[in-house]
Amino acid sequence: MLNPVEGEIFYVDKPLRWTSFDVVKRIRGVLSRRTGIKKVKVGHAGTLDPLATGVMTVVTGRATKRIEELQAHTKEYVADIRLGATTPSFDLETEVDAEYPWEHIGREQVEAVLQRFLGTIKQVPPAFSACKIDGKRAYKMARKGKEVNIKAKELVIDDIELVAMQLPVITVRVVCSKGTYIRALARDIGEALGSGAHLVGLRRTRVGDVGVDYCEQVSQLIERLEKEEMVLPEEMSGQK
């Protein structure tokens, strides 16, 4: 029996082009209807960009107090990086703004460059991100064409390896700390290889010990929430 007020944790495989808020909104809608509570507390532990898929942790009720703890878990990603071209957002959200040679790049060079990013590194987050500058979201400023200056942040890359190489696209597996922008990592890898780069595909395959195989599709979770028994607010008050 589910208890959305006391708190539940759901793991979903976020669909492509959905925002993290889209997922939260759908789940909140079902829970509100089932429990009769207009504003059921629902949140998520770690934003995934619309163009990314994979493990997303959704929490409800009192479990939302655990968001910071859940966000701190190590994350694993598989990223497709297109060499030889850059975009302002470092991914496919914006159009290519510059092109560079990539024919000089070989497997050994890529593998050697990736090792430079192991351990504690400093990374400048993308201008097209949710980082706040003077209380304003960076992406809102960037979309208006305003100059965005974001300070470098310290983070940890626990593991990074080349999974596949079909130039000009390379596929990389990354295990990293919270706060890592894989888009910014793609930018930095491109620069280190003497060529621009941007992210063309991203899948979060693990959060902590939870792999993507353990996750439900959003449609599956919604169907389960529609059918499964729930502890309602009046039943909780009757237990006290």
PDB file of C-alpha atoms in Angstrom:
ATOM      1  CA  MET A   1       0.000   0.000   0.000  1.00  0.00           C
ATOM      2  CA  LEU A   2       1.349   3.403  -0.985  1.00  0.00           C
ATOM      3  CA  ASN A   3       1.516   6.339   1.399  1.00  0.00           C
ATOM      4  CA  PRO A   4       2.148   9.492  -0.688  1.00  0.00           C
ATOM      5  CA  VAL A   5       1.878  11.807   2.336  1.00  0.00           C
ATOM      6  CA  GLU A   6       4.259   9.902   4.581  1.00  0.00           C
ATOM      7  CA  GLY A   7       6.538   9.632   1.578  1.00  0.00           C
ATOM      8  CA  GLU A   8       7.363   7.422  -1.391  1.00  0.00           C
ATOM      9  CA  ILE A   9      10.419   7.209  -3.653  1.00  0.00           C
ATOM     10  CA  PHE A  10       9.917   6.301  -7.303  1.00  0.00           C
ATOM     11  CA  TYR A  11      12.582   5.657  -9.934  1.00  0.00           C
ATOM     12  CA  VAL A  12      11.540   6.398 -13.506  1.00  0.00           C
ATOM     13  CA  ASP A  13      13.236   6.301 -16.898  1.00  0.00           C
ATOM     14  CA  LYS A  14      12.699   9.888 -18.039  1.00  0.00           C
ATOM     15  CA  PRO A  15      11.475  10.066 -21.642  1.00  0.00           C
ATOM     16  CA  LEU A  16      13.267  12.080 -24.322  1.00  0.00           C
ATOM     17  CA  ARG A  17      12.098  15.718 -24.628  1.00  0.00           C
ATOM     18  CA  TRP A  18      10.271  15.653 -21.298  1.00  0.00           C
ATOM     19  CA  THR A  19      11.467  18.140 -18.704  1.00  0.00           C
ATOM     20  CA  SER A  20      12.020  16.880 -15.179  1.00  0.00           C
ATOM     21  CA  PHE A  21       9.073  19.075 -14.169  1.00  0.00           C
ATOM     22  CA  ASP A  22       6.863  17.317 -16.758  1.00  0.00           C
ATOM     23  CA  VAL A  23       7.472  14.028 -14.928  1.00  0.00           C
ATOM     24  CA  VAL A  24       6.779  15.552 -11.505  1.00  0.00           C
ATOM     25  CA  LYS A  25       3.607  17.226 -12.794  1.00  0.00           C
ATOM     26  CA  ARG A  26       2.179  13.971 -14.185  1.00  0.00           C
ATOM     27  CA  ILE A  27       2.829  12.065 -10.957  1.00  0.00           C
ATOM     28  CA  ARG A  28       1.495  14.889  -8.783  1.00  0.00           C
ATOM     29  CA  GLY A  29      -1.682  15.005 -10.872  1.00  0.00           C
ATOM     30  CA  VAL A  30      -2.463  11.324 -10.292  1.00  0.00           C
ATOM     31  CA  LEU A  31      -1.638  11.463  -6.579  1.00  0.00           C
ATOM     32  CA  SER A  32      -3.761  14.580  -6.060  1.00  0.00           C
ATOM     33  CA  ARG A  33      -6.713  12.920  -7.737  1.00  0.00           C
ATOM     34  CA  ARG A  34      -6.306   9.644  -5.816  1.00  0.00           C
ATOM     35  CA  THR A  35      -5.767  11.230  -2.375  1.00  0.00           C
ATOM     36  CA  GLY A  36      -8.031  14.263  -2.718  1.00  0.00           C
ATOM     37  CA  ILE A  37      -5.155  16.540  -1.687  1.00  0.00           C
ATOM     38  CA  LYS A  38      -4.871  19.541  -4.012  1.00  0.00           C
ATOM     39  CA  LYS A  39      -1.144  20.032  -3.532  1.00  0.00           C
ATOM     40  CA  VAL A  40       0.578  16.746  -2.829  1.00  0.00           C
ATOM     41  CA  LYS A  41       4.280  17.340  -2.235  1.00  0.00           C
ATOM     42  CA  VAL A  42       6.225  15.874  -5.162  1.00  0.00           C
ATOM     43  CA  GLY A  43       9.810  16.683  -6.125  1.00  0.00           C
ATOM     44  CA  HIS A  44      12.834  15.166  -7.837  1.00  0.00           C
ATOM     45  CA  ALA A  45      16.432  14.566  -6.813  1.00  0.00           C
ATOM     46  CA  GLY A  46      18.547  15.731  -9.736  1.00  0.00           C
ATOM     47  CA  THR A  47      17.401  17.480 -12.897  1.00  0.00           C
ATOM     48  CA  LEU A  48      17.746  15.800 -16.277  1.00  0.00           C
ATOM     49  CA  ASP A  49      17.760  18.014 -19.372  1.00  0.00           C
ATOM     50  CA  PRO A  50      14.866  17.539 -21.838  1.00  0.00           C
ATOM     51  CA  LEU A  51      17.257  15.993 -24.388  1.00  0.00           C
ATOM     52  CA  ALA A  52      18.507  13.426 -21.841  1.00  0.00           C
ATOM     53  CA  THR A  53      16.868  10.161 -20.773  1.00  0.00           C
ATOM     54  CA  GLY A  54      17.389   7.729 -17.941  1.00  0.00           C
ATOM     55  CA  VAL A  55      17.243   7.392 -14.171  1.00  0.00           C
ATOM     56  CA  MET A  56      15.235  10.072 -12.396  1.00  0.00           C
ATOM     57  CA  THR A  57      14.406   9.916  -8.696  1.00  0.00           C
ATOM     58  CA  VAL A  58      10.949  11.235  -7.767  1.00  0.00           C
ATOM     59  CA  VAL A  59       9.963  11.720  -4.111  1.00  0.00           C
ATOM     60  CA  THR A  60       6.658  12.519  -2.430  1.00  0.00           C
ATOM     61  CA  GLY A  61       5.380  13.838   0.883  1.00  0.00           C
ATOM     62  CA  ARG A  62       7.775  13.785   3.817  1.00  0.00           C
ATOM     63  CA  ALA A  63      10.362  11.963   1.704  1.00  0.00           C
ATOM     64  CA  THR A  64      11.017  15.295  -0.065  1.00  0.00           C
ATOM     65  CA  LYS A  65      13.156  16.117   2.992  1.00  0.00           C
ATOM     66  CA  ARG A  66      15.602  13.510   1.671  1.00  0.00           C
ATOM     67  CA  ILE A  67      16.147  15.259  -1.681  1.00  0.00           C
ATOM     68  CA  GLU A  68      19.556  16.668  -0.722  1.00  0.00           C
ATOM     69  CA  GLU A  69      20.700  13.240   0.498  1.00  0.00           C
ATOM     70  CA  LEU A  70      19.466  11.525  -2.675  1.00  0.00           C
ATOM     71  CA  GLN A  71      21.024  14.175  -4.934  1.00  0.00           C
ATOM     72  CA  ALA A  72      24.423  13.495  -3.382  1.00  0.00           C
ATOM     73  CA  HIS A  73      24.576   9.980  -4.855  1.00  0.00           C
ATOM     74  CA  THR A  74      27.137   9.239  -7.562  1.00  0.00           C
ATOM     75  CA  LYS A  75      25.703   9.208 -11.077  1.00  0.00           C
ATOM     76  CA  GLU A  76      26.652   7.278 -14.217  1.00  0.00           C
ATOM     77  CA  TYR A  77      26.014   8.524 -17.758  1.00  0.00           C
ATOM     78  CA  VAL A  78      26.578   7.323 -21.302  1.00  0.00           C
ATOM     79  CA  ALA A  79      27.169  10.309 -23.569  1.00  0.00           C
ATOM     80  CA  ASP A  80      27.405  10.680 -27.353  1.00  0.00           C
ATOM     81  CA  ILE A  81      29.749  13.552 -28.203  1.00  0.00           C
ATOM     82  CA  ARG A  82      30.015  15.030 -31.699  1.00  0.00           C
ATOM     83  CA  LEU A  83      33.528  16.317 -32.424  1.00  0.00           C
ATOM     84  CA  GLY A  84      34.293  19.096 -34.889  1.00  0.00           C
ATOM     85  CA  ALA A  85      31.376  21.405 -34.098  1.00  0.00           C
ATOM     86  CA  THR A  86      30.172  23.566 -31.215  1.00  0.00           C
ATOM     87  CA  THR A  87      26.820  25.008 -30.150  1.00  0.00           C
ATOM     88  CA  PRO A  88      26.124  27.793 -27.597  1.00  0.00           C
ATOM     89  CA  SER A  89      24.262  25.355 -25.317  1.00  0.00           C
ATOM     90  CA  PHE A  90      26.888  22.589 -25.774  1.00  0.00           C
ATOM     91  CA  ASP A  91      24.105  20.251 -26.961  1.00  0.00           C
ATOM     92  CA  LEU A  92      21.357  20.054 -29.597  1.00  0.00           C
ATOM     93  CA  GLU A  93      19.174  22.728 -27.989  1.00  0.00           C
ATOM     94  CA  THR A  94      20.886  25.369 -30.145  1.00  0.00           C
ATOM     95  CA  GLU A  95      22.292  25.412 -33.680  1.00  0.00           C
ATOM     96  CA  VAL A  96      25.949  24.793 -34.580  1.00  0.00           C
ATOM     97  CA  ASP A  97      27.861  28.078 -34.358  1.00  0.00           C
ATOM     98  CA  ALA A  98      31.354  26.932 -35.399  1.00  0.00           C
ATOM     99  CA  GLU A  99      33.064  23.962 -37.052  1.00  0.00           C
ATOM    100  CA  TYR A 100      36.591  22.586 -36.573  1.00  0.00           C
ATOM    101  CA  PRO A 101      38.809  19.833 -38.026  1.00  0.00           C
ATOM    102  CA  TRP A 102      38.417  16.434 -36.383  1.00  0.00           C
ATOM    103  CA  GLU A 103      40.200  14.161 -38.890  1.00  0.00           C
ATOM    104  CA  HIS A 104      43.440  14.357 -36.873  1.00  0.00           C
ATOM    105  CA  ILE A 105      41.835  12.611 -33.877  1.00  0.00           C
ATOM    106  CA  GLY A 106      42.535   8.917 -33.179  1.00  0.00           C
ATOM    107  CA  ARG A 107      41.521   6.422 -30.493  1.00  0.00           C
ATOM    108  CA  GLU A 108      44.768   6.660 -28.511  1.00  0.00           C
ATOM    109  CA  GLN A 109      44.498  10.441 -28.423  1.00  0.00           C
ATOM    110  CA  VAL A 110      40.900  10.295 -27.180  1.00  0.00           C
ATOM    111  CA  GLU A 111      41.718   7.756 -24.474  1.00  0.00           C
ATOM    112  CA  ALA A 112      44.705   9.820 -23.309  1.00  0.00           C
ATOM    113  CA  VAL A 113      42.636  13.022 -23.152  1.00  0.00           C
ATOM    114  CA  LEU A 114      39.836  11.357 -21.185  1.00  0.00           C
ATOM    115  CA  GLN A 115      42.306  10.394 -18.450  1.00  0.00           C
ATOM    116  CA  ARG A 116      42.991  14.119 -17.874  1.00  0.00           C
ATOM    117  CA  PHE A 117      39.461  14.470 -16.537  1.00  0.00           C
ATOM    118  CA  LEU A 118      39.756  11.759 -13.873  1.00  0.00           C
ATOM    119  CA  GLY A 119      39.603  12.820 -10.234  1.00  0.00           C
ATOM    120  CA  THR A 120      38.846  16.267  -8.836  1.00  0.00           C
ATOM    121  CA  ILE A 121      38.466  18.855 -11.579  1.00  0.00           C
ATOM    122  CA  LYS A 122      37.088  22.351 -12.011  1.00  0.00           C
ATOM    123  CA  GLN A 123      34.287  22.889 -14.494  1.00  0.00           C
ATOM    124  CA  VAL A 124      32.564  26.035 -15.752  1.00  0.00           C
ATOM    125  CA  PRO A 125      28.821  25.213 -16.050  1.00  0.00           C
ATOM    126  CA  PRO A 126      27.042  26.059 -19.328  1.00  0.00           C
ATOM    127  CA  ALA A 127      25.442  29.477 -19.768  1.00  0.00           C
ATOM    128  CA  PHE A 128      22.323  27.540 -20.802  1.00  0.00           C
ATOM    129  CA  SER A 129      21.845  26.017 -17.345  1.00  0.00           C
ATOM    130  CA  ALA A 130      19.777  26.490 -14.193  1.00  0.00           C
ATOM    131  CA  CYS A 131      22.718  28.028 -12.318  1.00  0.00           C
ATOM    132  CA  LYS A 132      21.792  31.277 -10.591  1.00  0.00           C
ATOM    133  CA  ILE A 133      23.632  34.561 -11.170  1.00  0.00           C
ATOM    134  CA  ASP A 134      22.515  37.409  -8.921  1.00  0.00           C
ATOM    135  CA  GLY A 135      19.305  35.499  -8.274  1.00  0.00           C
ATOM    136  CA  LYS A 136      18.524  34.934 -11.967  1.00  0.00           C
ATOM    137  CA  ARG A 137      18.665  31.650 -13.882  1.00  0.00           C
ATOM    138  CA  ALA A 138      21.601  31.629 -16.289  1.00  0.00           C
ATOM    139  CA  TYR A 139      19.619  30.066 -19.153  1.00  0.00           C
ATOM    140  CA  LYS A 140      17.045  32.869 -19.073  1.00  0.00           C
ATOM    141  CA  MET A 141      19.806  35.438 -19.510  1.00  0.00           C
ATOM    142  CA  ALA A 142      21.559  33.361 -22.188  1.00  0.00           C
ATOM    143  CA  ARG A 143      18.370  32.986 -24.240  1.00  0.00           C
ATOM    144  CA  LYS A 144      18.007  36.765 -24.251  1.00  0.00           C
ATOM    145  CA  GLY A 145      21.532  37.078 -25.662  1.00  0.00           C
ATOM    146  CA  LYS A 146      22.977  38.502 -22.446  1.00  0.00           C
ATOM    147  CA  GLU A 147      26.550  37.761 -21.406  1.00  0.00           C
ATOM    148  CA  VAL A 148      26.698  35.109 -18.702  1.00  0.00           C
ATOM    149  CA  ASN A 149      29.742  34.711 -16.449  1.00  0.00           C
ATOM    150  CA  ILE A 150      29.615  31.614 -14.283  1.00  0.00           C
ATOM    151  CA  LYS A 151      32.406  30.675 -11.882  1.00  0.00           C
ATOM    152  CA  ALA A 152      34.105  27.294 -12.153  1.00  0.00           C
ATOM    153  CA  LYS A 153      32.890  24.636  -9.729  1.00  0.00           C
ATOM    154  CA  GLU A 154      34.835  21.757  -8.224  1.00  0.00           C
ATOM    155  CA  LEU A 155      33.549  18.248  -8.890  1.00  0.00           C
ATOM    156  CA  VAL A 156      34.763  14.671  -9.061  1.00  0.00           C
ATOM    157  CA  ILE A 157      34.954  12.301 -12.027  1.00  0.00           C
ATOM    158  CA  ASP A 158      35.302   8.800 -10.539  1.00  0.00           C
ATOM    159  CA  ASP A 159      35.570   6.990 -13.860  1.00  0.00           C
ATOM    160  CA  ILE A 160      35.572   7.881 -17.555  1.00  0.00           C
ATOM    161  CA  GLU A 161      36.084   5.585 -20.527  1.00  0.00           C
ATOM    162  CA  LEU A 162      35.675   5.468 -24.275  1.00  0.00           C
ATOM    163  CA  VAL A 163      32.843   3.050 -25.113  1.00  0.00           C
ATOM    164  CA  ALA A 164      32.629   3.489 -28.890  1.00  0.00           C
ATOM    165  CA  MET A 165      34.149   5.605 -31.621  1.00  0.00           C
ATOM    166  CA  GLN A 166      32.512   6.322 -34.967  1.00  0.00           C
ATOM    167  CA  LEU A 167      34.074   9.637 -35.882  1.00  0.00           C
ATOM    168  CA  PRO A 168      33.080  12.354 -35.666  1.00  0.00           C
ATOM    169  CA  VAL A 169      31.010  10.873 -32.785  1.00  0.00           C
ATOM    170  CA  ILE A 170      32.534   9.286 -29.690  1.00  0.00           C
ATOM    171  CA  THR A 171      30.560   7.534 -26.937  1.00  0.00           C
ATOM    172  CA  VAL A 172      31.833   7.955 -23.386  1.00  0.00           C
ATOM    173  CA  ARG A 173      30.790   6.424 -20.055  1.00  0.00           C
ATOM    174  CA  VAL A 174      31.156   8.792 -17.103  1.00  0.00           C
ATOM    175  CA  VAL A 175      30.772   8.170 -13.358  1.00  0.00           C
ATOM    176  CA  CYS A 176      30.678  11.479 -11.507  1.00  0.00           C
ATOM    177  CA  SER A 177      29.597  13.511  -8.502  1.00  0.00           C
ATOM    178  CA  LYS A 178      26.463  15.642  -8.322  1.00  0.00           C
ATOM    179  CA  GLY A 179      26.653  18.990 -10.092  1.00  0.00           C
ATOM    180  CA  THR A 180      28.542  17.625 -13.112  1.00  0.00           C
ATOM    181  CA  TYR A 181      27.345  18.999 -16.445  1.00  0.00           C
ATOM    182  CA  ILE A 182      28.044  16.379 -19.117  1.00  0.00           C
ATOM    183  CA  ARG A 183      27.439  19.080 -21.751  1.00  0.00           C
ATOM    184  CA  ALA A 184      30.294  21.117 -20.274  1.00  0.00           C
ATOM    185  CA  LEU A 185      32.449  17.981 -20.127  1.00  0.00           C
ATOM    186  CA  ALA A 186      31.789  17.461 -23.864  1.00  0.00           C
ATOM    187  CA  ARG A 187      32.896  21.043 -24.518  1.00  0.00           C
ATOM    188  CA  ASP A 188      36.091  20.549 -22.494  1.00  0.00           C
ATOM    189  CA  ILE A 189      36.919  17.211 -24.145  1.00  0.00           C
ATOM    190  CA  GLY A 190      36.530  18.834 -27.559  1.00  0.00           C
ATOM    191  CA  GLU A 191      38.888  21.648 -26.609  1.00  0.00           C
ATOM    192  CA  ALA A 192      41.447  19.204 -25.185  1.00  0.00           C
ATOM    193  CA  LEU A 193      41.388  17.286 -28.483  1.00  0.00           C
ATOM    194  CA  GLY A 194      42.093  20.452 -30.474  1.00  0.00           C
ATOM    195  CA  SER A 195      38.587  20.441 -31.882  1.00  0.00           C
ATOM    196  CA  GLY A 196      35.188  21.732 -30.787  1.00  0.00           C
ATOM    197  CA  ALA A 197      32.522  19.334 -29.553  1.00  0.00           C
ATOM    198  CA  HIS A 198      28.936  19.180 -28.358  1.00  0.00           C
ATOM    199  CA  LEU A 199      26.616  16.618 -26.793  1.00  0.00           C
ATOM    200  CA  VAL A 200      24.254  14.807 -29.184  1.00  0.00           C
ATOM    201  CA  GLY A 201      22.913  12.110 -26.845  1.00  0.00           C
ATOM    202  CA  LEU A 202      22.799  11.520 -23.087  1.00  0.00           C
ATOM    203  CA  ARG A 203      21.442   8.727 -20.906  1.00  0.00           C
ATOM    204  CA  ARG A 204      21.729   8.589 -17.117  1.00  0.00           C
ATOM    205  CA  THR A 205      22.242   4.886 -16.517  1.00  0.00           C
ATOM    206  CA  ARG A 206      22.644   4.846 -12.747  1.00  0.00           C
ATOM    207  CA  VAL A 207      22.058   6.913  -9.596  1.00  0.00           C
ATOM    208  CA  GLY A 208      23.727   5.442  -6.530  1.00  0.00           C
ATOM    209  CA  ASP A 209      22.905   1.720  -6.649  1.00  0.00           C
ATOM    210  CA  VAL A 210      19.829   2.185  -8.834  1.00  0.00           C
ATOM    211  CA  GLY A 211      20.371   1.255 -12.472  1.00  0.00           C
ATOM    212  CA  VAL A 212      18.106   2.185 -15.365  1.00  0.00           C
ATOM    213  CA  ASP A 213      16.897  -1.448 -15.625  1.00  0.00           C
ATOM    214  CA  TYR A 214      15.265  -1.006 -12.210  1.00  0.00           C
ATOM    215  CA  CYS A 215      13.275   2.065 -13.340  1.00  0.00           C
ATOM    216  CA  GLU A 216       9.650   2.181 -14.433  1.00  0.00           C
ATOM    217  CA  GLN A 217       8.488   3.946 -17.555  1.00  0.00           C
ATOM    218  CA  VAL A 218       6.378   6.988 -16.664  1.00  0.00           C
ATOM    219  CA  SER A 219       3.317   5.361 -18.268  1.00  0.00           C
ATOM    220  CA  GLN A 220       3.857   2.203 -16.175  1.00  0.00           C
ATOM    221  CA  LEU A 221       4.139   4.191 -12.955  1.00  0.00           C
ATOM    222  CA  ILE A 222       1.035   6.244 -13.751  1.00  0.00           C
ATOM    223  CA  GLU A 223      -0.905   3.041 -14.425  1.00  0.00           C
ATOM    224  CA  ARG A 224       0.288   1.567 -11.112  1.00  0.00           C
ATOM    225  CA  LEU A 225      -0.628   4.711  -9.180  1.00  0.00           C
ATOM    226  CA  GLU A 226      -4.113   4.624 -10.680  1.00  0.00           C
ATOM    227  CA  LYS A 227      -4.689   1.075  -9.399  1.00  0.00           C
ATOM    228  CA  GLU A 228      -2.643   0.586  -6.232  1.00  0.00           C
ATOM    229  CA  GLU A 229      -4.179   1.074  -2.810  1.00  0.00           C
ATOM    230  CA  MET A 230      -3.171   4.248  -0.975  1.00  0.00           C
ATOM    231  CA  VAL A 231      -3.281   5.486   2.593  1.00  0.00           C
ATOM    232  CA  LEU A 232      -5.582   8.522   2.512  1.00  0.00           C
ATOM    233  CA  PRO A 233      -5.195  11.606   4.754  1.00  0.00           C
ATOM    234  CA  GLU A 234      -8.286  10.807   6.859  1.00  0.00           C
ATOM    235  CA  GLU A 235      -6.979   7.286   7.507  1.00  0.00           C
ATOM    236  CA  MET A 236      -3.662   8.715   8.699  1.00  0.00           C
ATOM    237  CA  SER A 237      -5.395  11.114  11.102  1.00  0.00           C
ATOM    238  CA  GLY A 238      -7.461   8.212  12.420  1.00  0.00           C
ATOM    239  CA  GLN A 239      -4.295   6.321  13.296  1.00  0.00           C
ATOM    240  CA  LYS A 240      -2.970   9.050  15.565  1.00  0.00           C
TER     241      LYS A 240
END
